[in-house]
mmCIF file of C-alpha atoms in Angstrom:
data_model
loop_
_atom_site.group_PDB
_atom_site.id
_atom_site.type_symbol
_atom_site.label_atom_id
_atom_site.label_comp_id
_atom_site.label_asym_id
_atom_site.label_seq_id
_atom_site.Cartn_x
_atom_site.Cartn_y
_atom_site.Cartn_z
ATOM 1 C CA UNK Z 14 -14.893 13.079 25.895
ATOM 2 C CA UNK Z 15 -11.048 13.387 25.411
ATOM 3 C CA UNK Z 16 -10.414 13.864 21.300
ATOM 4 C CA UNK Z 17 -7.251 12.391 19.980
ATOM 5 C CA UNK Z 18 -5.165 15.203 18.130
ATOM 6 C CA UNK Z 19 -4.881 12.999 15.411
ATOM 7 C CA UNK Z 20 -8.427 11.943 14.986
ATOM 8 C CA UNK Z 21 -9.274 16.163 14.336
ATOM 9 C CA UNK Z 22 -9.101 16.884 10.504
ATOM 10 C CA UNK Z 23 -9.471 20.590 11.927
ATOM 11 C CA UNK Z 24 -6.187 19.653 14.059
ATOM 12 C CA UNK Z 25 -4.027 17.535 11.826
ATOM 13 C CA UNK Z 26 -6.076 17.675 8.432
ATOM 14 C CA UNK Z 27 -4.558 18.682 4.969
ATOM 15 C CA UNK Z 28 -6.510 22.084 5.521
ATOM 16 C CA UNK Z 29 -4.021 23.674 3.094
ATOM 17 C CA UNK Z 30 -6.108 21.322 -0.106
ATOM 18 C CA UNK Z 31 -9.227 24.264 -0.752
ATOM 19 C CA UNK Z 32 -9.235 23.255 -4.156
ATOM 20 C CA UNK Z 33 -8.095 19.966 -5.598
ATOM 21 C CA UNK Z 34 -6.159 19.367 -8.717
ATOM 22 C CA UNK Z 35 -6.378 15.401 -9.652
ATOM 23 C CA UNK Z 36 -2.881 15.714 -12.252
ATOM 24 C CA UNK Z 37 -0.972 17.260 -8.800
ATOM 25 C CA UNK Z 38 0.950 14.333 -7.175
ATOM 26 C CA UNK Z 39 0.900 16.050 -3.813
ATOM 27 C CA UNK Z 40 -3.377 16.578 -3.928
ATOM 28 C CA UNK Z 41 -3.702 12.748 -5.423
ATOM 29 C CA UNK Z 42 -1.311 11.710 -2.076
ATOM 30 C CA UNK Z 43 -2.920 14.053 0.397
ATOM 31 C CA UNK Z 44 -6.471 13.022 -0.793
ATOM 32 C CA UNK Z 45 -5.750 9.165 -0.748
ATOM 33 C CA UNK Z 46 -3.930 9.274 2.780
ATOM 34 C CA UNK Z 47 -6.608 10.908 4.208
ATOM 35 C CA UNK Z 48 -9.205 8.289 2.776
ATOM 36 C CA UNK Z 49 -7.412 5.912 4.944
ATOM 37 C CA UNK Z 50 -7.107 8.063 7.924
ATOM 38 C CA UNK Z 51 -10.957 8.520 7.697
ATOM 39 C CA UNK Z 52 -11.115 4.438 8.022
ATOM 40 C CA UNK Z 53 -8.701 4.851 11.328
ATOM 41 C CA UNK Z 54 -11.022 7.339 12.464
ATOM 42 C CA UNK Z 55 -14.463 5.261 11.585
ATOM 43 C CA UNK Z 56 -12.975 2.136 13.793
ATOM 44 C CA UNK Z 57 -12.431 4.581 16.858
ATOM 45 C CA UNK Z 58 -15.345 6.620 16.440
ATOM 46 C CA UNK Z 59 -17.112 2.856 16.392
ATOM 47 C CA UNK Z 60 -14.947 1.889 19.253
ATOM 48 C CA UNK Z 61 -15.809 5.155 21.421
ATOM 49 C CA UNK Z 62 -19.331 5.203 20.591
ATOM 50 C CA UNK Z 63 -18.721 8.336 18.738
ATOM 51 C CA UNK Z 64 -22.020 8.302 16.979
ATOM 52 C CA UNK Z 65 -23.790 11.119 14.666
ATOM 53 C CA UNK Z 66 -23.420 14.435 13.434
ATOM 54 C CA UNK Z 67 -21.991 15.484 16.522
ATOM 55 C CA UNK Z 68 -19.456 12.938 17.922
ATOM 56 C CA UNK Z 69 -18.271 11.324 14.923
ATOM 57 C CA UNK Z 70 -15.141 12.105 13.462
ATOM 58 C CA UNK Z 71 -14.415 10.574 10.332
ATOM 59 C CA UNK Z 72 -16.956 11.989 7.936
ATOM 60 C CA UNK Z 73 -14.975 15.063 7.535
ATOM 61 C CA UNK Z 74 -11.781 13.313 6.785
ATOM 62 C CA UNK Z 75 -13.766 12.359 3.116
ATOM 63 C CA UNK Z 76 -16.523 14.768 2.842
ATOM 64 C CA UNK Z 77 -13.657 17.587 3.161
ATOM 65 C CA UNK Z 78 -12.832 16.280 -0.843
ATOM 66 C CA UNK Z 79 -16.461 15.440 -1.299
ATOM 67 C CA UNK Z 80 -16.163 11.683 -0.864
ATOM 68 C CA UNK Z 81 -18.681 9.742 1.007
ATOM 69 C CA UNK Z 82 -18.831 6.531 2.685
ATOM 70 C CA UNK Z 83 -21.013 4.175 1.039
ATOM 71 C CA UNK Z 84 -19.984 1.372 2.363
ATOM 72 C CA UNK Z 85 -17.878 -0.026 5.744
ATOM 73 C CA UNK Z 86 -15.704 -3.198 5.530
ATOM 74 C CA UNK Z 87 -16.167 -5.053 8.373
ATOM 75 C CA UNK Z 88 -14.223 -7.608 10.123
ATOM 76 C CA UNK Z 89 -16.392 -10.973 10.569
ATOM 77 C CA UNK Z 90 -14.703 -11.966 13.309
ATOM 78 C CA UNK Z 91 -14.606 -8.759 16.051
ATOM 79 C CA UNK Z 92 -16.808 -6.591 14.025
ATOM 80 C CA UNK Z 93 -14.276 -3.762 13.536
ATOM 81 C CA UNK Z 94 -14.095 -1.849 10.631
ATOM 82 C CA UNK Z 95 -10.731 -2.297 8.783
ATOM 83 C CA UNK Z 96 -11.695 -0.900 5.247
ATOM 84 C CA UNK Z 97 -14.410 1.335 3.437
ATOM 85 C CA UNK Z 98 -15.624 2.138 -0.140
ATOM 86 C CA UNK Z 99 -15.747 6.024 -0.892
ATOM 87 C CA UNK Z 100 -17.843 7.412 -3.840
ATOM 88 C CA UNK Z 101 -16.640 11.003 -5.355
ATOM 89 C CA UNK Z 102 -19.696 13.018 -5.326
ATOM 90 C CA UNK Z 103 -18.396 16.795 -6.620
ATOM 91 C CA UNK Z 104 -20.782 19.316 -6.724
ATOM 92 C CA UNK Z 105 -21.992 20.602 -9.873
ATOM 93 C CA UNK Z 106 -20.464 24.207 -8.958
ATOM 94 C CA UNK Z 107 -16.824 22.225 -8.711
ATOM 95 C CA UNK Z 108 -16.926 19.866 -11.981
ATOM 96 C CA UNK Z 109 -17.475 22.946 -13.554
ATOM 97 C CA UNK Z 110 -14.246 24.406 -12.508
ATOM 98 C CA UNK Z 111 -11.682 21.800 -12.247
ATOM 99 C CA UNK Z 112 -10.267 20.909 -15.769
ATOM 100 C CA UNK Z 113 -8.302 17.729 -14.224
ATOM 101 C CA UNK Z 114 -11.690 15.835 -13.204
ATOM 102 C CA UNK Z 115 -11.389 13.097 -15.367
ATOM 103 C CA UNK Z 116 -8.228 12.249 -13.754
ATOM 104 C CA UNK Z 117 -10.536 12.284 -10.465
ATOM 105 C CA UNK Z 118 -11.731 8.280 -9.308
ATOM 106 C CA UNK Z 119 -15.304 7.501 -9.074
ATOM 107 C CA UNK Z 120 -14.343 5.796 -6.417
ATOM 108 C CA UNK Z 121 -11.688 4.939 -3.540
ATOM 109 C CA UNK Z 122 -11.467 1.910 -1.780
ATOM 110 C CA UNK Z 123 -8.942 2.156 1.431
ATOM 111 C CA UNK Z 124 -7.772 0.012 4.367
ATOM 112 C CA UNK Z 125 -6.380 1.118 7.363
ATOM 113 C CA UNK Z 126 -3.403 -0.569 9.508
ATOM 114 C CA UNK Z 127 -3.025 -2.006 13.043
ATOM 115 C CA UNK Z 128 -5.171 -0.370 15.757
ATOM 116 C CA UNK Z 129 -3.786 -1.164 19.043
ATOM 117 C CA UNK Z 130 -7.368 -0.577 21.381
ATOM 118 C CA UNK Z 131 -8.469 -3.810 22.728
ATOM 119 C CA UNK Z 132 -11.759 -4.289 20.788
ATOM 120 C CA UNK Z 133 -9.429 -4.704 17.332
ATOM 121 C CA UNK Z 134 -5.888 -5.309 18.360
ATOM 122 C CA UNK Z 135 -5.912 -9.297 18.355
ATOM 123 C CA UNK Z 136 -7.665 -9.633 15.451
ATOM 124 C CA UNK Z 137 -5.110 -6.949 13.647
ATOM 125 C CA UNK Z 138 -1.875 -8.959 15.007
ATOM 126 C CA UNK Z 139 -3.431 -12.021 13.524
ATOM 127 C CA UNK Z 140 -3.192 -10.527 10.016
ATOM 128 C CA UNK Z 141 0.242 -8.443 10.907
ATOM 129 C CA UNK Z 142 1.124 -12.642 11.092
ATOM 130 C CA UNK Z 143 -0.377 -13.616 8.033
ATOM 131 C CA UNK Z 144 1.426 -10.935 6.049
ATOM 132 C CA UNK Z 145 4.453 -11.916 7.707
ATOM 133 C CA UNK Z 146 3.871 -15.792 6.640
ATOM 134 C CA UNK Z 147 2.584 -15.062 3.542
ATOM 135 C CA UNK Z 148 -0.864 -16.180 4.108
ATOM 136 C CA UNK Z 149 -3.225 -12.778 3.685
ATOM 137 C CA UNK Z 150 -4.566 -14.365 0.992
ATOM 138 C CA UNK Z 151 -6.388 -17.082 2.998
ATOM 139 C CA UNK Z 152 -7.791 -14.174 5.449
ATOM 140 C CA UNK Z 153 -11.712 -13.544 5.549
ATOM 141 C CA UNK Z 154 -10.758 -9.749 5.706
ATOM 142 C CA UNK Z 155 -9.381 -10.452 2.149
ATOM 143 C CA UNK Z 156 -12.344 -12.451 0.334
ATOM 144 C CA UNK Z 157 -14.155 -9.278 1.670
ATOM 145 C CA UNK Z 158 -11.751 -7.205 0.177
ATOM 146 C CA UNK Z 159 -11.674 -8.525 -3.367
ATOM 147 C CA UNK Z 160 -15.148 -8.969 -3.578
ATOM 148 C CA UNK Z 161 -15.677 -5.259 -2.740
ATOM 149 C CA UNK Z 162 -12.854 -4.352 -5.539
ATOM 150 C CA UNK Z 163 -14.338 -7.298 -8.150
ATOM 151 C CA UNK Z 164 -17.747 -5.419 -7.744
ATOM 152 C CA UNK Z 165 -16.582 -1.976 -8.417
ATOM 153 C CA UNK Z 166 -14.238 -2.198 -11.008
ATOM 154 C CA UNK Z 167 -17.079 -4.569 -12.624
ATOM 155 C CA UNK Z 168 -19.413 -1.585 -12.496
ATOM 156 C CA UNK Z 169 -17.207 1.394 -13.298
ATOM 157 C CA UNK Z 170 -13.867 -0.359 -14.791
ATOM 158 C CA UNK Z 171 -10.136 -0.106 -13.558
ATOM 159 C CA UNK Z 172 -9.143 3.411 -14.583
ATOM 160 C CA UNK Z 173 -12.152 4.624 -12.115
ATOM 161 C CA UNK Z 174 -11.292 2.973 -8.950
ATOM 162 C CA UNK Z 175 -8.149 3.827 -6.390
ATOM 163 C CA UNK Z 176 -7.029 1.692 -4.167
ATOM 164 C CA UNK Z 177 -5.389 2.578 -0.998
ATOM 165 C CA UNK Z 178 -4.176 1.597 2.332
ATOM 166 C CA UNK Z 179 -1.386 2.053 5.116
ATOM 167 C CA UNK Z 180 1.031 -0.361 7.231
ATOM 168 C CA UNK Z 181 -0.981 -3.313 7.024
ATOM 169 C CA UNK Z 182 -3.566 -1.647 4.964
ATOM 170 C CA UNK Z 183 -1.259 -1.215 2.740
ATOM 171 C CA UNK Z 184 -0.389 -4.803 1.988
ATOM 172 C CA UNK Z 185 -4.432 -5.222 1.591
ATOM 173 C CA UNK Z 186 -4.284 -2.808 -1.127
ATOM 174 C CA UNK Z 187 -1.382 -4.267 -2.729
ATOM 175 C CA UNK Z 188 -2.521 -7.455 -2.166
ATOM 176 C CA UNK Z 189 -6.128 -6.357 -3.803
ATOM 177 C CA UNK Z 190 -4.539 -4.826 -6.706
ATOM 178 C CA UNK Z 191 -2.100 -7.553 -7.641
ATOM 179 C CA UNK Z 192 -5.065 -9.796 -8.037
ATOM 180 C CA UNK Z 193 -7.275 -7.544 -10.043
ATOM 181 C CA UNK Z 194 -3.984 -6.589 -12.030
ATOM 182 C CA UNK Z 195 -3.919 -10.331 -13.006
ATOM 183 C CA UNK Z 196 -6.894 -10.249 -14.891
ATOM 184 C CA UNK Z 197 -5.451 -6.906 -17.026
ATOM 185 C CA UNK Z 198 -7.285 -4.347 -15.606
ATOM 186 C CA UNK Z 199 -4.576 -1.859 -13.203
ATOM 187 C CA UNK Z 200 -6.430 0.067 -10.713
ATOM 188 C CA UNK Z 201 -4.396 2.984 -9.038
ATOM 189 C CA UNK Z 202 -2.870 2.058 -5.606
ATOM 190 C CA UNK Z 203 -1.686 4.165 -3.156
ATOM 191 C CA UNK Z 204 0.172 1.858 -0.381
ATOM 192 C CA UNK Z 205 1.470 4.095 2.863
ATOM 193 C CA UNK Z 206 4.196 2.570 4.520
ATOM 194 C CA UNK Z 207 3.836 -1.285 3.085
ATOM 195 C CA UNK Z 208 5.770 -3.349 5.361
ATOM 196 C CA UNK Z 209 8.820 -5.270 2.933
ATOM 197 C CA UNK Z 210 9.468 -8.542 5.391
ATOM 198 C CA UNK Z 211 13.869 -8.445 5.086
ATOM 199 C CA UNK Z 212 16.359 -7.961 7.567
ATOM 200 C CA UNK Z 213 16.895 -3.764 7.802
ATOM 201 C CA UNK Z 214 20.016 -3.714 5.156
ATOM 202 C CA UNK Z 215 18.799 -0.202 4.433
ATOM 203 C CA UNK Z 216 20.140 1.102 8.170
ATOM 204 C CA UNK Z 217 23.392 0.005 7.163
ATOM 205 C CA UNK Z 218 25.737 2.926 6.472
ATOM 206 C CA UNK Z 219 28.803 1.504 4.221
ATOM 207 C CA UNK Z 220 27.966 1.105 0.811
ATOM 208 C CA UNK Z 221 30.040 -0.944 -0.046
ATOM 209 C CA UNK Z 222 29.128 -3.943 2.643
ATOM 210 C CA UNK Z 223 25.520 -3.189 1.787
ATOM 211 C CA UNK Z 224 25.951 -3.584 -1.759
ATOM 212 C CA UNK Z 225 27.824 -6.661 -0.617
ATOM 213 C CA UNK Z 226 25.059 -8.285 1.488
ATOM 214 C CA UNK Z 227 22.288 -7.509 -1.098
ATOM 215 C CA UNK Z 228 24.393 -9.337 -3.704
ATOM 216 C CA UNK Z 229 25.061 -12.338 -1.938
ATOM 217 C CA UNK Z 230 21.715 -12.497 -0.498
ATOM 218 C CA UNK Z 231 20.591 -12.043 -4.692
ATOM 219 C CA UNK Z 232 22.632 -15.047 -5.918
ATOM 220 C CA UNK Z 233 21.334 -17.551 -2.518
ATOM 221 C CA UNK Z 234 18.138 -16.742 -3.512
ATOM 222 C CA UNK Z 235 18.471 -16.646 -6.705
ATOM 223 C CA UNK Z 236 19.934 -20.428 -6.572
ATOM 224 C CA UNK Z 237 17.251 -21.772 -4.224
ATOM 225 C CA UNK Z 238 14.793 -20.399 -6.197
ATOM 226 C CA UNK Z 239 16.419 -21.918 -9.692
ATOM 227 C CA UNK Z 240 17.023 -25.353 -8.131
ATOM 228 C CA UNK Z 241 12.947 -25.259 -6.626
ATOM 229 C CA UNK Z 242 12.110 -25.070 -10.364
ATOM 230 C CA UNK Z 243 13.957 -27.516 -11.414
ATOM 231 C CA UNK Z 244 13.164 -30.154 -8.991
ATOM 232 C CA UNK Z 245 9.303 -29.292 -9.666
ATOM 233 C CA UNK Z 246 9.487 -29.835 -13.643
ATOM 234 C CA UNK Z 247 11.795 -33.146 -13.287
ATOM 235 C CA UNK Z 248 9.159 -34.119 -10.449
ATOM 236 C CA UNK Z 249 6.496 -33.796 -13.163
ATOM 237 C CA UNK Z 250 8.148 -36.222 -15.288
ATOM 238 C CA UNK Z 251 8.588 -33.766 -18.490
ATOM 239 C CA UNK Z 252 4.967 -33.460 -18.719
ATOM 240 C CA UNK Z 253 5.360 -29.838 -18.839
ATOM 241 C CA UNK Z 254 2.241 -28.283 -19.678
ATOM 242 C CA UNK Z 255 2.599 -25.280 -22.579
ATOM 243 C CA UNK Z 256 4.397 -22.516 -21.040
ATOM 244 C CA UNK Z 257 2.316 -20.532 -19.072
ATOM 245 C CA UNK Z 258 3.063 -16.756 -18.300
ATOM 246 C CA UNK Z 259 5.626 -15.592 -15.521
ATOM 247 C CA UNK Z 260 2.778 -14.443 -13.121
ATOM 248 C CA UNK Z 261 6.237 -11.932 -11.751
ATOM 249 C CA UNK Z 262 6.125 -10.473 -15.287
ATOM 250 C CA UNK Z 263 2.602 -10.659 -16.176
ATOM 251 C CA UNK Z 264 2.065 -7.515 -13.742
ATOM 252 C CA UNK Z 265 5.073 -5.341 -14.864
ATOM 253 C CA UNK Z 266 2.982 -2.678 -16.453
ATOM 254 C CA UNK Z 267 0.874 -2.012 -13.202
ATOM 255 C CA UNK Z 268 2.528 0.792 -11.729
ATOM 256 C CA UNK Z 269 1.284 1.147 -7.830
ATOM 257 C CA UNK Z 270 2.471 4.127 -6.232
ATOM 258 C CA UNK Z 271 4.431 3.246 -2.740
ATOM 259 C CA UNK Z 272 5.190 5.620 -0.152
ATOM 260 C CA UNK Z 273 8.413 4.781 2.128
ATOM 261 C CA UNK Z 274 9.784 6.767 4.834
ATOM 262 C CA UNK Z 275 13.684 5.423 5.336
ATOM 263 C CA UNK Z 276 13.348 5.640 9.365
ATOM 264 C CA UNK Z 277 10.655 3.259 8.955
ATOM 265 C CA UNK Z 278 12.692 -0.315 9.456
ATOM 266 C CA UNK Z 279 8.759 -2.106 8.631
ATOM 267 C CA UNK Z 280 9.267 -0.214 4.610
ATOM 268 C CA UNK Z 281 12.728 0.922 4.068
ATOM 269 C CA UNK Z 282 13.594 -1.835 2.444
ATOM 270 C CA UNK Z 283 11.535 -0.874 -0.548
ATOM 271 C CA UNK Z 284 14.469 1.504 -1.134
ATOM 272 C CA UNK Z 285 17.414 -0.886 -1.529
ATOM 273 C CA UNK Z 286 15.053 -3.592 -2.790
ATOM 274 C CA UNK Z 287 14.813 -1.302 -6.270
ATOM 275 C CA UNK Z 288 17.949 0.244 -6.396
ATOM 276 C CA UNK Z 289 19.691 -3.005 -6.376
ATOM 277 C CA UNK Z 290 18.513 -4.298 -9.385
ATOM 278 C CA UNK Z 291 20.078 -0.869 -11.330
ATOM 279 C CA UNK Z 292 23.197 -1.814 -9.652
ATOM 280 C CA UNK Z 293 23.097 -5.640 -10.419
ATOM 281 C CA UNK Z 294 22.576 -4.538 -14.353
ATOM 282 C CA UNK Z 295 24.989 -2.195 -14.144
ATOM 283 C CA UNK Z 296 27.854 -5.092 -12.528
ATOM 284 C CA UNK Z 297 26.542 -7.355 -15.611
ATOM 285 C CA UNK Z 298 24.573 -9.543 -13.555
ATOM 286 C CA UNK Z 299 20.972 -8.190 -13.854
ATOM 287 C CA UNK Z 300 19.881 -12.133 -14.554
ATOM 288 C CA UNK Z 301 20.613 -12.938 -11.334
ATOM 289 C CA UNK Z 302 18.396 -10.332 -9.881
ATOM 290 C CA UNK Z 303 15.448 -10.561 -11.873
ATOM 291 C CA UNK Z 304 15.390 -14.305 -10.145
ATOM 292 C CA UNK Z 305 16.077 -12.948 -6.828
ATOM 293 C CA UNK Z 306 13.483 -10.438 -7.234
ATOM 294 C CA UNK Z 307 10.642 -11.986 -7.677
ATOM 295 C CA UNK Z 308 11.359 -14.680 -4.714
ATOM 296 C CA UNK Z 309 12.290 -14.487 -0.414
ATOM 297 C CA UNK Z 310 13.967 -16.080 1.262
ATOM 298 C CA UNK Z 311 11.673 -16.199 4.238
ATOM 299 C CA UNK Z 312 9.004 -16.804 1.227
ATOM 300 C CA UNK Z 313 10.465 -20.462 -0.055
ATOM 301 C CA UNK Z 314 11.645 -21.388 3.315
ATOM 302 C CA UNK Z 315 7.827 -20.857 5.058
ATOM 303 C CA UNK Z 316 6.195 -21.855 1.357
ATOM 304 C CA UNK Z 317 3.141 -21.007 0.340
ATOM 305 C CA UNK Z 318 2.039 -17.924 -2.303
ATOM 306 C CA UNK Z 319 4.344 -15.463 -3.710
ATOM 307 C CA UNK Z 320 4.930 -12.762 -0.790
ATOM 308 C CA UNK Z 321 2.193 -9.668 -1.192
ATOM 309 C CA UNK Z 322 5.673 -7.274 -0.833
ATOM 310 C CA UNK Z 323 7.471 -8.179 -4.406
ATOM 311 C CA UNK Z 324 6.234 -6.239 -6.676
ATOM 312 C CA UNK Z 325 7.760 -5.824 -10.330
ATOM 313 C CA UNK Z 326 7.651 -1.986 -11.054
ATOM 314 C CA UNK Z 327 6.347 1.389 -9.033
ATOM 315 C CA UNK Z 328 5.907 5.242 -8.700
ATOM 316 C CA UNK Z 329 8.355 5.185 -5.156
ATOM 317 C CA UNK Z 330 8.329 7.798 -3.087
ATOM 318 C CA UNK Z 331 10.643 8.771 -0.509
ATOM 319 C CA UNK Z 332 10.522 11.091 2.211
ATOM 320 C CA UNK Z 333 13.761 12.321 2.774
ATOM 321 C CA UNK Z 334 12.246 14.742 5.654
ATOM 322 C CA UNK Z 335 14.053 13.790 8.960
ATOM 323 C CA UNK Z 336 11.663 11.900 11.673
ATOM 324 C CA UNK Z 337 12.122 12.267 15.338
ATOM 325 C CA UNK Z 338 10.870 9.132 16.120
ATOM 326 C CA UNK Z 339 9.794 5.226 14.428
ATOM 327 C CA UNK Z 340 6.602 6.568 15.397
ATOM 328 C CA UNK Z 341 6.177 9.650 13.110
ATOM 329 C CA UNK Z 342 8.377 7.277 10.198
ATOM 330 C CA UNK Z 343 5.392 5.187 10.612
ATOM 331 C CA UNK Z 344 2.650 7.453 10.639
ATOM 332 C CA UNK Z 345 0.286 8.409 7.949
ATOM 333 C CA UNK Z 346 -0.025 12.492 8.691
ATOM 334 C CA UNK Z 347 3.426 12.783 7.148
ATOM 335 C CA UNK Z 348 2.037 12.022 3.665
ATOM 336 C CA UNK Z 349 -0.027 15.126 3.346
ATOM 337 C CA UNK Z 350 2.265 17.283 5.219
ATOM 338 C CA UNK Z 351 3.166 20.408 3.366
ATOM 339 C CA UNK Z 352 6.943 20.834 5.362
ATOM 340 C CA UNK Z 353 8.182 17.531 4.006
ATOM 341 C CA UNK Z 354 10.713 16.958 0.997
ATOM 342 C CA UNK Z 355 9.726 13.879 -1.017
ATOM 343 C CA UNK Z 356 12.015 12.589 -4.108
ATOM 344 C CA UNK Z 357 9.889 10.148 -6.552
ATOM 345 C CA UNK Z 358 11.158 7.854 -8.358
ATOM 346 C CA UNK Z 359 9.973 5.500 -11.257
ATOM 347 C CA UNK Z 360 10.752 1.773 -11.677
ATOM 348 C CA UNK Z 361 9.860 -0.848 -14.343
ATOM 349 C CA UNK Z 362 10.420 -4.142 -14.490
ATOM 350 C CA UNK Z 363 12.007 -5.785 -17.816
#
């Protein structure tokens, strides 16, 4: 049976991790991104019949940290498995030795992106759609989800549990962490690649005209979304109920931890999407922009729940290694990479 290079942890694996210290940034990356590749790996090993010791792939891609799979998330629909609960298990030798295992989760829940083989591919465009129209949240993939995050961080608490995805995985995680960060308790999220639905201003070279468009797009949005909340509180008469929390604001102390490649059109515009609202407060206009930012335009034109991609603060991380190809921009393997440069950056929302 033919192997895909990229299936082999031996081949493409973070080999370089022996040891792992949970405070390095680079271990805590490597480790979560190959969580998720271990999901990739379960749906083709389930897909090829690679079964047992022997033929199947994935188990190495945890059991290499000492996770295990306890549990598969399975599609309803096509059976595939798009997700996959991993418990830490360190052996009594190792949580003797490494001083940063309370920074360690207990355990990792992670979702893996589009798999284009026939037994999964329809069912993954369908959700590529729904994140696209906003509409994840009505997915049976997602009441899965949440109930598999609601159950663990009911039995072990927030500050044990990562969350972690790529491409479309990644809006799953984000998606499951937004909703658990609503009730107060901020889980760790690692999203790969999240797709941020916006025309590609971020390939634009000139500065100054991208500045430009990003402005003018701020203020139209920023006005649509102004004049939607006014019609809705006149069309309720002034029977305003007591002011309720800005949900936008409510989760500006959850801090997930994105990881955007700039040759990847699907995420780039993570990059522009924070750096504009420095610029905006540094023109004097920063109002207008902490509108704009919590709204899309795509969003109010298509209605229906706040897009999964606006998100109030992060840990971004950019890889400012050249790609030769969309394909490798896109790709997981460059997160654990030891060749690549990657500049982080930390945004809050006020």
């Amino acid at each position: 049976m033919m192997i895909c290079e990229r299936d082999d942890f031996s081949l493409t694996g973070p080999l370089h991790l022996t040891s792992i210290d949970w405070a390095n940034e680079h271990h805590r990356r490597s480790v979560a991104g190959s969580l998720v590749q271990g999901i990739y790996v379960a749906e083709r090993d389930r897909q090829l019949q690679r079964e047992g010791p022997e033929l199947a792939l994935s188990p190495i891609w945890s059991e290499y940290f000492h996770f295990r799979l306890i549990r598969k998330l399975v599609d309803d629909a096509d059976n595939s498995i798009f997700g996959g609960i991993y418990e830490y298990k360190p052996t009594q030798l190792l949580s003797q030795t490494v001083k940063s295992l309370e920074l360690s989760p207990r355990f990792v829940i992670a979702f893996r992106g589009t798999v284009t083989k026939v037994d999964s591919i329809s069912r993954d465009i369908e959700h590529d759609i729904h994140v696209i129209r906003n509409g994840l949240h009505t997915t049976t993939r997602f009441e899965i989800a949440i109930q598999a995050v609601r159950n663990i961080v009911a039995s072990v608490g927030g500050s044990n549990v990562w969350l972690a995805g790529h491409s479309l995985g990644a809006s799953m995680a984000l998606l499951t962490g937004k909703t658990i960060a609503r009730t107060g308790v901020f889980p760790e999220c690692f999203a790969f690649n999240p797709p941020f639905l916006s025309a590609p201003i971020e390939k634009i070279k000139d500065k100054r005209i991208k500045h430009g468009i990003r402005i003018a797009g701020s203020v139209i949005t920023a006005g649509l979304a102004l004049a939607k909340k006014a019609t809705q509180q006149y069309s309720q008469n002034d029977r305003a109920s007591p002011a309720t929390p800005d949900p936008f604001t409510a989760l500006s102390d959850w801090f997930p931890r994105l990881y955007i490649n700039p040759g990847d059109h699907l995420c780039s515009e993570y990059i522009g999407y924070f750096e504009h609202r420095n610029k905006m407060e540094e023109i004097g206009i920063g109002f207008v922009e902490r509108v704009a930012t919590q709204h899309s335009l795509g969003g109010m034109l298509l209605g229906g729940k706040e897009p999964v991609h606006l998100i109030p603060s992060s840990v971004l991380t950019v890889n400012l290694s050249s790609s030769r190809d969309f394909k490798q921009a896109h790709g997981i393997h460059q997160w654990w990479r030891e060749d690549q440069k990657f500049e982080t950056k930390v945004y809050q929302y006020k």
